[in-house]
Amino acid sequence: MREKRISSSGFSLIEVLVVIGILALMMGLATSFFSSRSDGEIRQTVTSIIGTARYAYNEAARKNLSYRLVFDMDTGSFWLESSSEDISVKDETLQKSKKEIKVKEAPQGEDEEKPEEFTAESERLVKKKKLPEGYRFKDIYISHQERPIESGQGYLHFFPTGLTEEAVINICDEDEKNFFALVVNPVTAGVKVYQEYAAYDKLDQLQDE
């Protein structure tokens, strides 16, 4: 007579522990992957802002155009615009809308003043981009403003004379535990990056570091 083999449909304790260990390892690797991926995305976006600022600074002088880097606080988006007109931001305030940024004197024979026009750049590297999911603009201070803005749009200008504006751009995650602060030098358009919140009233100290 052939011996009948009895197969067990259950798992031994050791097998269960091995499976649990494998699952825990996989979960750990997945968590690490997504964390590093998120960290990589925000670093890439910060690099993109720096690159766009450098591009605008160089092109303004080379093409004798005026540029502005637009930050939309409500959508977390940013993009570059240009204008062939001379710009002046000394009278710009937080209350002014996009079309009221600068009003030029009307030519003779015209009664109304016309607002200056900006056009979004079409180059792929400087087209509209957005902060990665889970991040937002905390606040942005640009030297022509009275104080940092937390909503609406902010404009960082680049002039044909080879100058830009002093600025602090604070980016944070939803819990405000992780920060990236971009501090713009008005003479060189160089950008220093800090992994902490940067207060606008300490700009002089930050620029000297």
mmCIF file of C-alpha atoms in Angstrom:
data_model
loop_
_atom_site.group_PDB
_atom_site.id
_atom_site.type_symbol
_atom_site.label_atom_id
_atom_site.label_comp_id
_atom_site.label_asym_id
_atom_site.label_seq_id
_atom_site.Cartn_x
_atom_site.Cartn_y
_atom_site.Cartn_z
ATOM 1 C CA MET A 1 0.000 0.000 0.000
ATOM 2 C CA ARG A 2 1.175 3.479 -0.858
ATOM 3 C CA GLU A 3 1.572 5.842 2.033
ATOM 4 C CA LYS A 4 -0.770 8.760 1.894
ATOM 5 C CA ARG A 5 0.953 12.097 2.310
ATOM 6 C CA ILE A 6 -0.864 14.561 4.497
ATOM 7 C CA SER A 7 -0.448 18.188 3.333
ATOM 8 C CA SER A 8 -1.111 21.029 5.689
ATOM 9 C CA SER A 9 -3.037 24.043 4.371
ATOM 10 C CA GLY A 10 -1.765 26.313 7.124
ATOM 11 C CA PHE A 11 1.552 28.140 7.735
ATOM 12 C CA SER A 12 4.054 27.463 10.468
ATOM 13 C CA LEU A 13 4.994 30.259 12.879
ATOM 14 C CA ILE A 14 8.393 30.637 11.241
ATOM 15 C CA GLU A 15 6.823 31.072 7.791
ATOM 16 C CA VAL A 16 4.434 33.727 9.109
ATOM 17 C CA LEU A 17 7.325 35.638 10.715
ATOM 18 C CA VAL A 18 9.334 35.481 7.475
ATOM 19 C CA VAL A 19 6.397 36.880 5.477
ATOM 20 C CA ILE A 20 5.869 39.686 8.006
ATOM 21 C CA GLY A 21 9.574 40.512 7.877
ATOM 22 C CA ILE A 22 9.540 40.705 4.078
ATOM 23 C CA LEU A 23 6.458 42.936 4.075
ATOM 24 C CA ALA A 24 8.003 45.258 6.659
ATOM 25 C CA LEU A 25 11.168 45.540 4.580
ATOM 26 C CA MET A 26 9.168 46.330 1.440
ATOM 27 C CA MET A 27 7.129 48.968 3.273
ATOM 28 C CA GLY A 28 10.311 50.542 4.588
ATOM 29 C CA LEU A 29 11.853 50.677 1.130
ATOM 30 C CA ALA A 30 8.655 52.157 -0.338
ATOM 31 C CA THR A 31 8.484 54.843 2.351
ATOM 32 C CA SER A 32 12.128 55.703 1.785
ATOM 33 C CA PHE A 33 11.571 55.866 -1.979
ATOM 34 C CA PHE A 34 8.582 58.196 -1.802
ATOM 35 C CA SER A 35 10.269 60.401 0.787
ATOM 36 C CA SER A 36 13.402 60.787 -1.300
ATOM 37 C CA ARG A 37 11.306 61.283 -4.410
ATOM 38 C CA SER A 38 9.357 64.116 -2.777
ATOM 39 C CA ASP A 39 12.573 65.654 -1.512
ATOM 40 C CA GLY A 40 14.070 65.379 -4.979
ATOM 41 C CA GLU A 41 11.077 67.079 -6.604
ATOM 42 C CA ILE A 42 11.182 70.140 -4.370
ATOM 43 C CA ARG A 43 14.951 70.453 -4.798
ATOM 44 C CA GLN A 44 14.502 70.242 -8.556
ATOM 45 C CA THR A 45 11.843 72.961 -8.402
ATOM 46 C CA VAL A 46 14.074 75.224 -6.315
ATOM 47 C CA THR A 47 16.825 74.700 -8.887
ATOM 48 C CA SER A 48 14.335 75.620 -11.624
ATOM 49 C CA ILE A 49 13.487 78.935 -9.903
ATOM 50 C CA ILE A 50 17.196 79.747 -9.590
ATOM 51 C CA GLY A 51 17.788 78.854 -13.230
ATOM 52 C CA THR A 52 14.847 80.972 -14.395
ATOM 53 C CA ALA A 53 16.139 83.959 -12.419
ATOM 54 C CA ARG A 54 19.601 83.552 -13.947
ATOM 55 C CA TYR A 55 18.102 83.245 -17.431
ATOM 56 C CA ALA A 56 16.024 86.415 -16.965
ATOM 57 C CA TYR A 57 19.018 88.324 -15.611
ATOM 58 C CA ASN A 58 21.212 87.397 -18.580
ATOM 59 C CA GLU A 59 18.546 87.835 -21.253
ATOM 60 C CA ALA A 60 17.444 91.239 -19.961
ATOM 61 C CA ALA A 61 20.910 92.647 -20.571
ATOM 62 C CA ARG A 62 21.548 90.715 -23.777
ATOM 63 C CA LYS A 63 18.233 91.525 -25.471
ATOM 64 C CA ASN A 64 17.645 94.909 -23.810
ATOM 65 C CA LEU A 65 14.281 93.688 -22.531
ATOM 66 C CA SER A 66 12.538 93.875 -19.185
ATOM 67 C CA TYR A 67 11.620 90.608 -17.482
ATOM 68 C CA ARG A 68 9.618 89.644 -14.445
ATOM 69 C CA LEU A 69 9.380 86.330 -12.645
ATOM 70 C CA VAL A 70 5.755 85.886 -11.585
ATOM 71 C CA PHE A 71 4.859 83.960 -8.421
ATOM 72 C CA ASP A 72 1.223 82.956 -7.962
ATOM 73 C CA MET A 73 0.803 82.409 -4.244
ATOM 74 C CA ASP A 74 -2.657 80.838 -4.536
ATOM 75 C CA THR A 75 -1.760 78.122 -7.062
ATOM 76 C CA GLY A 76 1.900 77.612 -6.204
ATOM 77 C CA SER A 77 2.865 78.398 -9.796
ATOM 78 C CA PHE A 78 5.649 80.527 -11.254
ATOM 79 C CA TRP A 79 6.567 81.657 -14.763
ATOM 80 C CA LEU A 80 8.577 84.244 -16.667
ATOM 81 C CA GLU A 81 7.252 87.226 -18.636
ATOM 82 C CA SER A 82 8.996 89.843 -20.764
ATOM 83 C CA SER A 83 8.316 93.335 -22.066
ATOM 84 C CA SER A 84 10.030 95.601 -24.568
ATOM 85 C CA GLU A 85 9.004 98.646 -22.524
ATOM 86 C CA ASP A 86 11.095 100.341 -19.860
ATOM 87 C CA ILE A 87 9.746 99.510 -16.435
ATOM 88 C CA SER A 88 9.744 101.284 -13.117
ATOM 89 C CA VAL A 89 8.530 99.680 -9.914
ATOM 90 C CA LYS A 90 9.223 102.442 -7.418
ATOM 91 C CA ASP A 91 5.500 103.240 -7.091
ATOM 92 C CA GLU A 92 4.250 99.677 -7.052
ATOM 93 C CA THR A 93 2.284 98.623 -3.956
ATOM 94 C CA LEU A 94 0.597 95.464 -2.773
ATOM 95 C CA GLN A 95 -2.815 96.850 -3.604
ATOM 96 C CA LYS A 96 -2.106 97.285 -7.316
ATOM 97 C CA SER A 97 -3.394 94.714 -9.747
ATOM 98 C CA LYS A 98 -1.395 93.058 -12.510
ATOM 99 C CA LYS A 99 -2.429 95.651 -15.120
ATOM 100 C CA GLU A 100 -1.597 98.570 -12.856
ATOM 101 C CA ILE A 101 2.021 97.685 -12.192
ATOM 102 C CA LYS A 102 3.283 100.613 -14.176
ATOM 103 C CA VAL A 103 1.533 103.370 -16.111
ATOM 104 C CA LYS A 104 3.531 105.203 -18.771
ATOM 105 C CA GLU A 105 2.903 108.756 -19.865
ATOM 106 C CA ALA A 106 0.512 108.860 -22.795
ATOM 107 C CA PRO A 107 1.931 110.113 -26.131
ATOM 108 C CA GLN A 108 0.821 113.536 -27.259
ATOM 109 C CA GLY A 109 -2.682 113.501 -28.633
ATOM 110 C CA GLU A 110 -3.825 110.670 -26.348
ATOM 111 C CA ASP A 111 -5.745 111.392 -23.201
ATOM 112 C CA GLU A 112 -5.531 108.016 -21.452
ATOM 113 C CA GLU A 113 -2.491 106.362 -20.029
ATOM 114 C CA LYS A 114 -1.817 102.767 -21.039
ATOM 115 C CA PRO A 115 -0.575 100.053 -18.715
ATOM 116 C CA GLU A 116 2.601 98.296 -19.681
ATOM 117 C CA GLU A 117 2.193 94.875 -21.290
ATOM 118 C CA PHE A 118 4.076 91.719 -20.393
ATOM 119 C CA THR A 119 4.066 88.491 -22.392
ATOM 120 C CA ALA A 120 4.728 85.017 -21.000
ATOM 121 C CA GLU A 121 7.936 83.448 -22.307
ATOM 122 C CA SER A 122 7.470 80.423 -24.558
ATOM 123 C CA GLU A 123 10.870 78.810 -23.998
ATOM 124 C CA ARG A 124 10.354 75.344 -22.523
ATOM 125 C CA LEU A 125 12.860 75.829 -19.721
ATOM 126 C CA VAL A 126 11.149 78.969 -18.403
ATOM 127 C CA LYS A 127 7.484 78.197 -19.075
ATOM 128 C CA LYS A 128 4.927 77.973 -16.292
ATOM 129 C CA LYS A 129 5.782 75.484 -13.560
ATOM 130 C CA LYS A 130 4.249 74.506 -10.247
ATOM 131 C CA LEU A 131 5.557 73.550 -6.835
ATOM 132 C CA PRO A 132 5.347 69.795 -6.152
ATOM 133 C CA GLU A 133 2.318 68.472 -4.309
ATOM 134 C CA GLY A 134 2.530 69.117 -0.584
ATOM 135 C CA TYR A 135 4.503 72.361 -0.926
ATOM 136 C CA ARG A 136 3.448 75.996 -1.202
ATOM 137 C CA PHE A 137 4.815 79.520 -1.122
ATOM 138 C CA LYS A 138 4.777 80.592 2.521
ATOM 139 C CA ASP A 139 5.448 84.239 1.698
ATOM 140 C CA ILE A 140 7.498 86.322 -0.718
ATOM 141 C CA TYR A 141 9.186 89.663 -0.117
ATOM 142 C CA ILE A 142 10.514 91.744 -3.021
ATOM 143 C CA SER A 143 12.187 95.068 -2.319
ATOM 144 C CA HIS A 144 9.556 97.231 -4.056
ATOM 145 C CA GLN A 145 6.873 95.843 -1.715
ATOM 146 C CA GLU A 146 5.964 97.232 1.655
ATOM 147 C CA ARG A 147 5.915 93.798 3.286
ATOM 148 C CA PRO A 148 5.857 90.097 2.318
ATOM 149 C CA ILE A 149 2.808 88.840 0.454
ATOM 150 C CA GLU A 150 0.984 85.606 1.281
ATOM 151 C CA SER A 151 -1.671 85.653 -1.443
ATOM 152 C CA GLY A 152 -2.166 86.972 -4.958
ATOM 153 C CA GLN A 153 0.810 87.456 -7.261
ATOM 154 C CA GLY A 154 4.331 88.732 -6.668
ATOM 155 C CA TYR A 155 6.711 90.053 -9.338
ATOM 156 C CA LEU A 156 10.493 89.896 -9.298
ATOM 157 C CA HIS A 157 11.801 92.267 -12.003
ATOM 158 C CA PHE A 158 14.978 92.044 -14.088
ATOM 159 C CA PHE A 159 16.200 95.188 -15.822
ATOM 160 C CA PRO A 160 18.219 95.734 -19.031
ATOM 161 C CA THR A 161 20.764 97.628 -16.915
ATOM 162 C CA GLY A 162 21.905 94.324 -15.397
ATOM 163 C CA LEU A 163 20.123 94.618 -12.074
ATOM 164 C CA THR A 164 17.255 92.831 -10.397
ATOM 165 C CA GLU A 165 15.499 93.274 -7.036
ATOM 166 C CA GLU A 166 16.396 92.074 -3.581
ATOM 167 C CA ALA A 167 14.000 89.285 -2.640
ATOM 168 C CA VAL A 168 13.229 86.482 -0.209
ATOM 169 C CA ILE A 169 11.102 83.570 -1.428
ATOM 170 C CA ASN A 170 9.980 81.197 1.329
ATOM 171 C CA ILE A 171 8.667 77.757 0.376
ATOM 172 C CA CYS A 172 7.326 75.265 2.917
ATOM 173 C CA ASP A 173 5.474 71.972 3.175
ATOM 174 C CA GLU A 174 1.889 71.774 4.408
ATOM 175 C CA ASP A 175 2.975 71.228 8.028
ATOM 176 C CA GLU A 176 5.504 74.081 7.853
ATOM 177 C CA LYS A 177 8.195 71.734 9.142
ATOM 178 C CA ASN A 178 10.436 71.872 6.083
ATOM 179 C CA PHE A 179 11.468 75.173 4.511
ATOM 180 C CA PHE A 180 13.462 76.367 1.540
ATOM 181 C CA ALA A 181 14.327 80.077 1.525
ATOM 182 C CA LEU A 182 15.705 81.664 -1.653
ATOM 183 C CA VAL A 183 17.507 84.972 -1.096
ATOM 184 C CA VAL A 184 18.159 86.959 -4.302
ATOM 185 C CA ASN A 185 21.081 89.361 -4.632
ATOM 186 C CA PRO A 186 19.946 92.505 -6.526
ATOM 187 C CA VAL A 187 23.328 93.148 -8.182
ATOM 188 C CA THR A 188 24.380 89.687 -9.361
ATOM 189 C CA ALA A 189 21.024 87.833 -9.310
ATOM 190 C CA GLY A 190 22.836 85.180 -7.334
ATOM 191 C CA VAL A 191 20.530 83.087 -5.145
ATOM 192 C CA LYS A 192 21.414 81.683 -1.746
ATOM 193 C CA VAL A 193 19.303 78.766 -0.529
ATOM 194 C CA TYR A 194 18.596 78.107 3.138
ATOM 195 C CA GLN A 195 16.718 75.115 4.525
ATOM 196 C CA GLU A 196 14.924 77.281 7.057
ATOM 197 C CA TYR A 197 12.519 80.206 7.093
ATOM 198 C CA ALA A 198 14.197 83.514 6.215
ATOM 199 C CA ALA A 199 12.698 86.728 7.585
ATOM 200 C CA TYR A 200 12.705 89.656 5.175
ATOM 201 C CA ASP A 201 13.839 92.102 7.862
ATOM 202 C CA LYS A 202 17.115 90.149 8.145
ATOM 203 C CA LEU A 203 18.025 90.483 4.470
ATOM 204 C CA ASP A 204 21.213 92.437 5.113
ATOM 205 C CA GLN A 205 22.452 89.748 7.465
ATOM 206 C CA LEU A 206 21.590 86.980 4.987
ATOM 207 C CA GLN A 207 23.319 88.741 2.080
ATOM 208 C CA ASP A 208 26.502 89.200 4.152
ATOM 209 C CA GLU A 209 26.788 85.502 4.995
#
